[in-house]
Amino acid sequence: MSNPYQYAKANQGRFLDEYQELLRIRTISTQPQHADDVARAAEWLKAMMLRIGMHRAEVILLPEGRCPLVLGEWDGAGEAAPTVLIYCHYDVQPAEVADGWDSDPFEPTIRDGRLYCRGAVDSKLHVMSNLKAVESWLASDAKPKVNIKVVLEGEEESGSENINAFIAAQPDRLTADIAMISDGAILAPDQPSLTYGLRGITALELHVQAPISDLHSGHWGGSVHNPIQALSEILAQLHDENGAVTVPGFYDDVVAVTAKDRALLEQVEPYLQAEWDDVVSAPALWGEAEYSLPERLGARPTLEINGIHGGYTGDGMKTVLPARAFAKITCRLVPRQDPARVLQCVVDHIESIAPKTVNVDFKFGGMGAEAVLLDVDGLAMKSAAEAYTYAWGIEPVFERAGGSVPITFECMKVAKEVVIMSYGLKSGRAHGPNENIYLQNFYNGIQATIKFIDVVGEGRS
Ligand code: BES
Ligand code: MN
């Protein structure tokens, strides 16, 4: 077959079958009982890399990790040619029918041009779009003019601690001229976007304990500070009435939103507002009123309470005065905020406001990543814009995404340029029930990666 674009179009049906095969494997990195599934998927991906003609492929079990990396290399363009590193993650978040799925979360189901399955958008869409783009190049007569490395991570959804250690220990394995981080979402099915920023993250658990064990609330209520109440009192003080975080030092290093950011983000505002109305649909907007929606979602840091637990929550009544309660907290960070420093600010503040009637304690999961902000005028970004324009027939706009892909900041140390290429949609319900993609996004994504490799190889970037 003479050209990769045609090859991809001619093989769409088989590509879709293979994508569904990968979706059936329960690669849940946060649940230890799925370690074998993750390992099976890693072998499956390695076999695919070799089958599509990559020169080398390896499953790498990281020293502390449960879920391996898969690294494939094709270096047929020669030493003088640039190298493109493609990063995606193949692990997924947990999913149960009871969460509200209309079909089995691990059985891909196609309805009205959409494919529903856990991992469909986050991020097996990206794994398969990119592998199938590479396959299309290697199977056609025209060969890529760039060398290609593909690295697939198996523990992105659980914090990426080990891949960053791998990069630090063996930076040569992932060195590249351009690192393409392929994850995330575009704005709308007919409006592609280029993500030029990702937020960082830091996490902690706050444990509050008062009596040494659960008590009868009649015997002891009124004599001891209820840990759920004390926890609520602490949590309620972490934001002011305008939605700003009250932790001293929290905003110290935050880079201000620039006029250029404002101008770029104004273009995405209507899409994000429409998405908010559709997906969020809360009674009213909340948050820092002086910032627009896209600024709040991508350019401002936040402190979020992700979970709270304590006492009796089963059927009926239980007049208990619980011994303990805890909350899980994460902060989304923006450029220049150091995850460790922000964490320390939060801990210090909680310690200073915690009532003396309870004991507080912290647990740290080790999850930490710095935010990234990419140059919208860089060469890689221009090549990516050309790729989206080709695949969608529409020029992309520029967005700062609110999520985190922890490896991105580290990649900036081993690659001359970094670019983020996303093919999913926010309405794809990543992490939620009925996660899905439009099949068209998969096919467009394949064409976009083919084009990106083409443009970078031609040096037209
Ligand atoms: N695909 C997301 C990251 C993302 C979300 C990028 C939205 C752009 C827009 C990724 O799989 C993810 O969920 N990352 C986690 C990282 C965390 C577990 C350290 C996140 O952002 O919560
Ligand atoms: Mn995710």
Short mmCIF file of C-alpha atoms and ligand atoms in Angstrom, two decimals:
data_model
loop_
_atom_site.label_atom_id
_atom_site.label_comp_id
_atom_site.label_asym_id
_atom_site.label_seq_id
_atom_site.Cartn_x
_atom_site.Cartn_y
_atom_site.Cartn_z
CA MET A 1 0.00 0.00 0.00
CA SER A 2 1.58 3.23 -1.09
CA ASN A 3 0.68 5.71 1.57
CA PRO A 4 -0.05 5.55 5.30
CA TYR A 5 -3.20 7.67 5.15
CA GLN A 6 -4.82 5.23 2.71
CA TYR A 7 -3.57 2.20 4.63
CA ALA A 8 -5.22 3.51 7.80
CA LYS A 9 -8.52 4.11 6.04
CA ALA A 10 -8.47 0.68 4.40
CA ASN A 11 -7.83 -1.05 7.75
CA GLN A 12 -10.27 0.84 9.98
CA GLY A 13 -12.39 -2.24 10.71
CA ARG A 14 -9.47 -4.35 11.91
CA PHE A 15 -8.06 -1.42 13.90
CA LEU A 16 -11.39 -1.12 15.69
CA ASP A 17 -11.40 -4.86 16.48
CA GLU A 18 -7.92 -4.64 17.98
CA TYR A 19 -8.82 -1.56 20.01
CA GLN A 20 -11.78 -3.49 21.47
CA GLU A 21 -9.52 -6.43 22.29
CA LEU A 22 -7.31 -4.12 24.38
CA LEU A 23 -10.35 -2.52 26.04
CA ARG A 24 -11.47 -5.94 27.34
CA ILE A 25 -8.32 -6.27 29.46
CA ARG A 26 -8.98 -4.84 32.93
CA THR A 27 -5.84 -2.75 33.31
CA ILE A 28 -6.82 -1.11 36.60
CA SER A 29 -3.53 0.05 38.05
CA THR A 30 -4.86 1.19 41.42
CA GLN A 31 -6.24 -2.26 42.33
CA PRO A 32 -3.55 -4.84 43.17
CA GLN A 33 -5.85 -7.72 42.20
CA HIS A 34 -5.59 -6.58 38.57
CA ALA A 35 -1.78 -6.71 38.39
CA ASP A 36 -1.97 -9.85 36.22
CA ASP A 37 -4.35 -8.12 33.81
CA VAL A 38 -1.99 -5.15 33.52
CA ALA A 39 0.93 -7.53 32.89
CA ARG A 40 -1.10 -9.37 30.22
CA ALA A 41 -1.91 -6.09 28.47
CA ALA A 42 1.78 -5.13 28.55
CA GLU A 43 2.70 -8.38 26.76
CA TRP A 44 -0.16 -7.84 24.29
CA LEU A 45 1.14 -4.34 23.50
CA LYS A 46 4.73 -5.54 23.17
CA ALA A 47 3.59 -8.24 20.71
CA MET A 48 1.66 -5.61 18.75
CA MET A 49 4.70 -3.33 18.56
CA LEU A 50 6.77 -6.15 17.09
CA ARG A 51 3.97 -7.22 14.74
CA ILE A 52 3.61 -3.74 13.27
CA GLY A 53 7.31 -3.64 12.48
CA MET A 54 8.99 -1.80 15.32
CA HIS A 55 12.60 -2.90 15.62
CA ARG A 56 12.60 -3.52 19.35
CA ALA A 57 9.97 -3.81 22.05
CA GLU A 58 10.41 -4.45 25.73
CA VAL A 59 8.25 -4.85 28.80
CA ILE A 60 10.02 -3.05 31.64
CA LEU A 61 9.03 -3.80 35.21
CA LEU A 62 9.96 -0.77 37.27
CA PRO A 63 11.77 -1.42 40.59
CA GLU A 64 8.97 -0.33 42.94
CA GLY A 65 6.16 -0.63 40.42
CA ARG A 66 3.39 -3.16 40.01
CA CYS A 67 2.53 -2.19 36.44
CA PRO A 68 5.15 -2.29 33.70
CA LEU A 69 6.16 0.13 31.00
CA VAL A 70 6.20 -0.99 27.40
CA LEU A 71 8.87 0.59 25.25
CA GLY A 72 9.10 0.16 21.48
CA GLU A 73 11.62 1.61 19.06
CA TRP A 74 11.89 2.02 15.31
CA ASP A 75 15.10 3.64 14.12
CA GLY A 76 14.90 3.13 10.38
CA ALA A 77 15.20 6.84 9.57
CA GLY A 78 18.89 6.86 10.42
CA GLU A 79 21.02 8.60 12.98
CA ALA A 80 20.73 12.06 11.44
CA ALA A 81 16.94 12.03 11.57
CA PRO A 82 15.00 13.47 14.50
CA THR A 83 13.37 11.18 17.05
CA VAL A 84 9.75 11.47 18.10
CA LEU A 85 8.78 9.92 21.43
CA ILE A 86 5.11 9.06 21.76
CA TYR A 87 3.80 8.64 25.30
CA CYS A 88 0.40 7.17 26.25
CA HIS A 89 -0.92 5.25 29.24
CA TYR A 90 -2.76 1.94 29.00
CA ASP A 91 -3.96 1.66 32.61
CA VAL A 92 -7.47 2.74 33.55
CA GLN A 93 -9.54 3.78 36.54
CA PRO A 94 -11.73 1.23 38.36
CA ALA A 95 -15.30 0.67 37.07
CA GLU A 96 -18.33 -1.25 38.38
CA VAL A 97 -21.77 -1.66 36.76
CA ALA A 98 -23.19 -0.32 40.03
CA ASP A 99 -21.54 3.06 39.40
CA GLY A 100 -24.24 3.68 36.80
CA TRP A 101 -23.03 1.95 33.63
CA ASP A 102 -25.65 1.07 31.02
CA SER A 103 -23.48 -1.83 29.79
CA ASP A 104 -20.65 -3.98 31.13
CA PRO A 105 -17.76 -1.53 31.76
CA PHE A 106 -15.20 -3.92 30.30
CA GLU A 107 -17.20 -5.12 27.30
CA PRO A 108 -16.90 -2.55 24.51
CA THR A 109 -20.37 -1.66 23.25
CA ILE A 110 -21.11 0.45 20.18
CA ARG A 111 -24.26 2.61 20.17
CA ASP A 112 -24.96 5.48 17.74
CA GLY A 113 -21.40 5.93 16.53
CA ARG A 114 -19.97 5.85 20.05
CA LEU A 115 -17.94 3.14 21.72
CA TYR A 116 -18.59 2.68 25.45
CA CYS A 117 -16.03 1.01 27.70
CA ARG A 118 -13.75 1.87 30.64
CA GLY A 119 -10.54 3.20 29.10
CA ALA A 120 -12.24 4.07 25.80
CA VAL A 121 -11.19 7.71 26.04
CA ASP A 122 -8.70 7.60 28.94
CA SER A 123 -6.55 6.47 27.37
CA LYS A 124 -6.65 3.38 25.16
CA LEU A 125 -7.99 5.67 22.43
CA HIS A 126 -4.59 7.33 22.43
CA VAL A 127 -2.62 4.08 22.74
CA MET A 128 -4.38 2.62 19.73
CA SER A 129 -4.57 5.77 17.59
CA ASN A 130 -0.82 6.14 17.88
CA LEU A 131 0.12 2.48 17.44
CA LYS A 132 -2.14 2.23 14.41
CA ALA A 133 -0.62 5.41 12.96
CA VAL A 134 2.85 3.90 13.40
CA GLU A 135 1.62 0.64 11.84
CA SER A 136 0.22 2.59 8.89
CA TRP A 137 3.58 4.21 8.29
CA LEU A 138 5.60 1.01 8.63
CA ALA A 139 3.24 -0.94 6.37
CA SER A 140 3.29 1.56 3.54
CA ASP A 141 5.93 2.15 0.88
CA ALA A 142 6.81 5.60 2.16
CA LYS A 143 8.76 5.16 5.38
CA PRO A 144 8.84 7.73 8.21
CA LYS A 145 11.62 10.31 8.08
CA VAL A 146 11.77 10.35 11.87
CA ASN A 147 12.82 7.66 14.30
CA ILE A 148 10.04 6.63 16.60
CA LYS A 149 9.92 5.59 20.24
CA VAL A 150 6.63 4.62 21.81
CA VAL A 151 6.42 4.42 25.59
CA LEU A 152 3.24 3.11 27.18
CA GLU A 153 2.80 3.55 30.91
CA GLY A 154 0.85 1.18 33.15
CA GLU A 155 0.43 3.29 36.27
CA GLU A 156 -0.51 6.81 35.21
CA GLU A 157 -3.82 6.58 37.03
CA SER A 158 -2.01 5.77 40.25
CA GLY A 159 0.49 8.59 40.28
CA SER A 160 3.34 7.72 37.88
CA GLU A 161 5.90 7.57 40.65
CA ASN A 162 7.98 4.90 39.01
CA ILE A 163 8.18 6.15 35.44
CA ASN A 164 9.66 9.38 36.71
CA ALA A 165 12.25 7.41 38.66
CA PHE A 166 12.97 5.44 35.46
CA ILE A 167 13.51 8.63 33.46
CA ALA A 168 15.79 9.99 36.16
CA ALA A 169 17.80 6.75 36.30
CA GLN A 170 17.99 6.07 32.55
CA PRO A 171 17.27 9.33 30.74
CA ASP A 172 18.81 8.00 27.51
CA ARG A 173 16.03 5.49 27.00
CA LEU A 174 13.49 8.24 26.39
CA THR A 175 15.58 11.02 24.88
CA ALA A 176 13.95 12.54 21.82
CA ASP A 177 13.75 15.70 19.78
CA ILE A 178 10.02 15.88 20.32
CA ALA A 179 8.03 14.14 23.05
CA MET A 180 4.38 13.84 22.12
CA ILE A 181 2.21 13.29 25.19
CA SER A 182 -0.98 11.79 23.87
CA ASP A 183 -3.76 12.02 26.43
CA GLY A 184 -6.68 14.27 27.28
CA ALA A 185 -9.47 15.88 25.32
CA ILE A 186 -10.25 18.25 22.49
CA LEU A 187 -13.00 20.83 22.89
CA ALA A 188 -15.76 19.41 20.72
CA PRO A 189 -16.21 16.79 17.98
CA ASP A 190 -15.94 19.53 15.37
CA GLN A 191 -13.49 21.80 17.21
CA PRO A 192 -10.03 20.33 17.75
CA SER A 193 -7.82 22.00 20.33
CA LEU A 194 -4.19 21.90 21.32
CA THR A 195 -3.46 21.65 25.02
CA TYR A 196 -0.62 24.02 25.89
CA GLY A 197 -0.80 23.57 29.64
CA LEU A 198 -1.54 20.85 32.16
CA ARG A 199 -1.97 21.33 35.87
CA GLY A 200 0.26 19.63 38.41
CA ILE A 201 -0.96 17.78 41.47
CA THR A 202 -0.21 17.02 45.09
CA ALA A 203 -2.20 14.83 47.48
CA LEU A 204 -2.73 14.08 51.14
CA GLU A 205 -5.05 12.35 53.58
CA LEU A 206 -6.14 14.11 56.73
CA HIS A 207 -6.98 11.83 59.67
CA VAL A 208 -8.82 13.12 62.72
CA GLN A 209 -9.21 11.07 65.87
CA ALA A 210 -10.59 11.89 69.31
CA PRO A 211 -11.72 9.00 71.55
CA ILE A 212 -9.59 5.86 71.43
CA SER A 213 -12.55 3.83 70.15
CA ASP A 214 -16.15 4.28 68.97
CA LEU A 215 -18.44 5.29 71.84
CA HIS A 216 -22.13 5.25 72.72
CA SER A 217 -23.24 8.76 71.76
CA GLY A 218 -25.66 8.80 74.67
CA HIS A 219 -23.07 7.88 77.25
CA TRP A 220 -20.39 10.25 75.95
CA GLY A 221 -21.97 12.74 73.47
CA GLY A 222 -21.36 16.31 74.64
CA SER A 223 -18.09 15.43 76.34
CA VAL A 224 -15.82 14.80 73.37
CA HIS A 225 -15.29 16.64 70.07
CA ASN A 226 -16.86 14.44 67.40
CA PRO A 227 -14.08 13.72 64.83
CA ILE A 228 -16.47 14.06 61.87
CA GLN A 229 -17.55 17.45 63.16
CA ALA A 230 -13.95 18.54 63.81
CA LEU A 231 -12.92 17.36 60.35
CA SER A 232 -15.81 19.31 58.82
CA GLU A 233 -14.80 22.42 60.77
CA ILE A 234 -11.27 22.16 59.40
CA LEU A 235 -12.38 21.48 55.82
CA ALA A 236 -14.87 24.33 55.89
CA GLN A 237 -12.05 26.78 56.61
CA LEU A 238 -9.90 25.87 53.60
CA HIS A 239 -11.73 28.23 51.19
CA ASP A 240 -13.08 31.74 51.65
CA GLU A 241 -16.52 32.90 50.57
CA ASN A 242 -15.17 33.80 47.11
CA GLY A 243 -13.87 30.31 46.49
CA ALA A 244 -10.19 31.18 46.98
CA VAL A 245 -7.97 28.84 48.99
CA THR A 246 -7.16 30.30 52.43
CA VAL A 247 -3.94 28.34 53.03
CA PRO A 248 -1.13 30.89 53.67
CA GLY A 249 1.53 30.65 50.96
CA PHE A 250 -0.69 28.63 48.61
CA TYR A 251 -0.65 31.26 45.85
CA ASP A 252 2.92 32.53 46.47
CA ASP A 253 4.57 31.20 43.31
CA VAL A 254 1.55 31.19 41.00
CA VAL A 255 2.30 32.64 37.57
CA ALA A 256 -0.27 35.29 36.67
CA VAL A 257 -2.63 34.76 33.75
CA THR A 258 -1.14 36.84 30.91
CA ALA A 259 -2.87 38.93 28.29
CA LYS A 260 -1.86 36.31 25.73
CA ASP A 261 -3.47 33.56 27.83
CA ARG A 262 -6.62 35.63 28.12
CA ALA A 263 -6.79 36.13 24.36
CA LEU A 264 -6.27 32.42 23.62
CA LEU A 265 -8.62 31.21 26.33
CA GLU A 266 -11.40 33.58 25.28
CA GLN A 267 -11.74 31.49 22.15
CA VAL A 268 -12.34 28.30 24.10
CA GLU A 269 -14.77 29.83 26.58
CA PRO A 270 -18.01 29.18 24.65
CA TYR A 271 -17.09 25.51 24.18
CA LEU A 272 -16.24 25.05 27.84
CA GLN A 273 -19.41 26.86 28.90
CA ALA A 274 -21.50 24.56 26.67
CA GLU A 275 -19.68 21.55 28.09
CA TRP A 276 -20.29 22.81 31.63
CA ASP A 277 -24.01 23.18 30.95
CA ASP A 278 -24.11 19.65 29.55
CA VAL A 279 -21.82 17.67 31.84
CA VAL A 280 -21.75 19.65 35.11
CA SER A 281 -25.13 21.32 35.13
CA ALA A 282 -24.91 22.33 38.83
CA PRO A 283 -27.35 24.99 40.11
CA ALA A 284 -24.75 27.74 39.61
CA LEU A 285 -21.09 28.39 38.82
CA TRP A 286 -18.77 28.58 41.84
CA GLY A 287 -15.18 29.68 42.24
CA GLU A 288 -12.93 32.67 41.78
CA ALA A 289 -15.31 35.11 40.12
CA GLU A 290 -12.57 37.33 38.74
CA TYR A 291 -11.35 34.52 36.48
CA SER A 292 -13.17 33.16 33.41
CA LEU A 293 -14.19 29.52 33.25
CA PRO A 294 -11.21 28.39 31.11
CA GLU A 295 -8.86 30.30 33.42
CA ARG A 296 -10.31 28.68 36.52
CA LEU A 297 -10.09 25.26 34.91
CA GLY A 298 -6.59 25.49 33.50
CA ALA A 299 -4.63 28.42 34.83
CA ARG A 300 -5.60 28.64 38.51
CA PRO A 301 -4.68 26.23 41.31
CA THR A 302 -7.38 24.52 43.37
CA LEU A 303 -7.79 22.54 46.56
CA GLU A 304 -10.34 19.76 46.25
CA ILE A 305 -11.78 17.40 48.85
CA ASN A 306 -12.04 14.11 46.99
CA GLY A 307 -13.51 11.93 49.68
CA ILE A 308 -14.61 11.98 53.28
CA HIS A 309 -15.24 9.05 55.52
CA GLY A 310 -16.28 8.45 59.07
CA GLY A 311 -18.85 6.89 61.36
CA TYR A 312 -21.79 4.73 60.45
CA THR A 313 -23.28 4.98 56.96
CA GLY A 314 -25.20 1.69 56.73
CA ASP A 315 -28.96 1.10 56.88
CA GLY A 316 -30.93 2.28 59.87
CA MET A 317 -29.61 4.18 62.85
CA LYS A 318 -26.53 3.69 64.94
CA THR A 319 -26.09 6.14 67.79
CA VAL A 320 -22.34 6.05 67.67
CA LEU A 321 -19.78 8.70 68.46
CA PRO A 322 -17.04 7.66 66.06
CA ALA A 323 -13.40 7.48 67.06
CA ARG A 324 -12.08 8.79 63.77
CA ALA A 325 -12.79 10.39 60.41
CA PHE A 326 -10.65 11.21 57.41
CA ALA A 327 -10.65 13.14 54.17
CA LYS A 328 -8.69 12.77 50.95
CA ILE A 329 -7.48 16.05 49.51
CA THR A 330 -5.71 16.95 46.27
CA CYS A 331 -4.47 20.28 45.00
CA ARG A 332 -4.21 21.05 41.28
CA LEU A 333 -1.18 23.20 40.67
CA VAL A 334 -0.09 25.70 38.06
CA PRO A 335 3.39 26.52 36.78
CA ARG A 336 6.07 27.40 39.35
CA GLN A 337 4.18 25.87 42.27
CA ASP A 338 6.34 23.20 43.86
CA PRO A 339 4.17 20.19 44.83
CA ALA A 340 6.19 19.50 48.01
CA ARG A 341 6.05 23.13 49.13
CA VAL A 342 2.30 23.44 48.56
CA LEU A 343 1.78 20.21 50.47
CA GLN A 344 3.78 21.60 53.38
CA CYS A 345 1.73 24.83 53.35
CA VAL A 346 -1.50 22.82 53.55
CA VAL A 347 -0.18 20.62 56.38
CA ASP A 348 1.10 23.62 58.36
CA HIS A 349 -2.19 25.45 57.95
CA ILE A 350 -4.31 22.48 59.01
CA GLU A 351 -2.10 21.94 62.04
CA SER A 352 -2.52 25.58 63.00
CA ILE A 353 -6.32 25.58 62.73
CA ALA A 354 -7.02 22.07 64.07
CA PRO A 355 -8.88 22.18 67.38
CA LYS A 356 -6.81 20.97 70.34
CA THR A 357 -9.66 18.62 71.28
CA VAL A 358 -8.70 16.14 68.53
CA ASN A 359 -5.55 14.54 67.15
CA VAL A 360 -4.72 15.13 63.51
CA ASP A 361 -2.43 13.04 61.41
CA PHE A 362 -1.48 13.03 57.72
CA LYS A 363 -0.78 10.34 55.16
CA PHE A 364 0.99 11.04 51.90
CA GLY A 365 0.52 8.87 48.83
CA GLY A 366 3.64 10.16 47.13
CA MET A 367 1.54 11.54 44.28
CA GLY A 368 3.14 14.72 43.04
CA ALA A 369 3.64 16.36 39.67
CA GLU A 370 4.54 19.80 38.47
CA ALA A 371 2.37 21.73 36.06
CA VAL A 372 3.52 22.40 32.51
CA LEU A 373 3.08 25.31 30.18
CA LEU A 374 4.22 24.87 26.59
CA ASP A 375 5.27 27.40 24.00
CA VAL A 376 2.32 27.87 21.63
CA ASP A 377 4.68 29.23 18.99
CA GLY A 378 7.10 26.27 19.15
CA LEU A 379 7.85 24.14 16.10
CA ALA A 380 6.32 20.97 17.53
CA MET A 381 3.14 22.87 18.34
CA LYS A 382 2.95 24.19 14.77
CA SER A 383 3.37 20.66 13.39
CA ALA A 384 0.62 19.45 15.71
CA ALA A 385 -1.67 22.26 14.55
CA GLU A 386 -1.08 21.21 10.96
CA ALA A 387 -1.86 17.60 11.87
CA TYR A 388 -5.20 18.51 13.50
CA THR A 389 -6.14 20.79 10.63
CA TYR A 390 -5.50 17.92 8.21
CA ALA A 391 -7.40 15.29 10.21
CA TRP A 392 -10.40 17.40 11.28
CA GLY A 393 -10.48 19.86 8.40
CA ILE A 394 -10.66 22.61 11.04
CA GLU A 395 -7.86 24.62 12.68
CA PRO A 396 -7.33 23.91 16.39
CA VAL A 397 -7.67 26.51 19.15
CA PHE A 398 -5.37 26.55 22.21
CA GLU A 399 -6.48 25.39 25.63
CA ARG A 400 -4.93 24.92 29.09
CA ALA A 401 -6.25 21.64 30.46
CA GLY A 402 -7.05 21.14 34.11
CA GLY A 403 -5.94 17.53 34.44
CA SER A 404 -2.47 16.19 35.11
CA VAL A 405 -0.23 13.82 33.19
CA PRO A 406 2.63 13.47 35.66
CA ILE A 407 5.26 12.42 33.15
CA THR A 408 4.96 15.59 31.08
CA PHE A 409 7.15 17.78 33.24
CA GLU A 410 9.82 15.06 33.39
CA CYS A 411 9.70 14.65 29.61
CA MET A 412 10.73 18.25 29.25
CA LYS A 413 14.09 17.16 30.66
CA VAL A 414 14.73 14.46 28.05
CA ALA A 415 13.12 16.00 24.97
CA LYS A 416 13.95 19.26 23.25
CA GLU A 417 10.26 20.01 22.74
CA VAL A 418 7.06 18.66 24.20
CA VAL A 419 3.65 18.67 22.61
CA ILE A 420 0.34 17.31 23.88
CA MET A 421 -1.97 15.63 21.38
CA SER A 422 -5.42 14.69 22.64
CA TYR A 423 -8.10 12.94 20.64
CA GLY A 424 -10.86 12.40 23.23
CA LEU A 425 -13.68 14.62 24.46
CA LYS A 426 -14.50 15.85 27.96
CA SER A 427 -18.00 14.51 27.37
CA GLY A 428 -16.31 11.10 26.97
CA ARG A 429 -16.79 10.79 30.74
CA ALA A 430 -13.26 9.74 31.65
CA HIS A 431 -13.18 8.20 35.15
CA GLY A 432 -17.00 8.09 35.25
CA PRO A 433 -19.72 5.64 34.20
CA ASN A 434 -20.46 5.19 30.48
CA GLU A 435 -17.00 6.34 29.42
CA ASN A 436 -17.05 6.60 25.64
CA ILE A 437 -15.58 7.95 22.43
CA TYR A 438 -16.97 8.87 19.08
CA LEU A 439 -15.52 6.30 16.67
CA GLN A 440 -14.72 9.23 14.40
CA ASN A 441 -12.27 10.57 17.01
CA PHE A 442 -10.34 7.29 16.80
CA TYR A 443 -10.12 7.48 13.01
CA ASN A 444 -9.26 11.20 13.05
CA GLY A 445 -6.65 10.58 15.75
CA ILE A 446 -4.90 7.98 13.58
CA GLN A 447 -4.82 10.41 10.65
CA ALA A 448 -3.56 13.23 12.90
CA THR A 449 -0.63 11.18 14.22
CA ILE A 450 0.24 10.01 10.71
CA LYS A 451 0.28 13.64 9.60
CA PHE A 452 2.30 14.77 12.63
CA ILE A 453 5.02 12.21 11.82
CA ASP A 454 4.88 13.36 8.21
CA VAL A 455 5.21 17.08 8.97
CA VAL A 456 8.01 16.64 11.51
CA GLY A 457 9.86 14.33 9.09
CA GLU A 458 9.57 16.77 6.21
CA GLY A 459 10.98 19.50 8.41
CA ARG A 460 8.04 21.65 7.35
CA SER A 461 7.36 22.31 10.98
N1 BES B 1 -6.15 11.81 30.88
C1 BES B 1 -5.96 12.29 32.20
C2 BES B 1 -5.27 13.63 32.26
C3 BES B 1 -6.00 14.78 31.65
C4 BES B 1 -7.27 15.09 32.09
C5 BES B 1 -5.40 15.54 30.70
C6 BES B 1 -7.92 16.17 31.56
C7 BES B 1 -6.04 16.62 30.18
C8 BES B 1 -7.32 16.93 30.60
C9 BES B 1 -5.13 11.33 33.01
O1 BES B 1 -5.36 9.98 32.73
C10 BES B 1 -5.51 11.49 34.45
O2 BES B 1 -6.63 11.24 34.80
N2 BES B 1 -4.54 11.89 35.26
C11 BES B 1 -4.73 11.97 36.67
C12 BES B 1 -3.37 11.99 37.28
C13 BES B 1 -3.36 11.71 38.74
C14 BES B 1 -3.91 10.35 39.07
C15 BES B 1 -1.95 11.86 39.24
C16 BES B 1 -5.52 13.23 37.01
O3 BES B 1 -5.37 14.26 36.35
O4 BES B 1 -6.31 13.15 37.95
MN MN B 2 -7.23 9.41 33.74
#
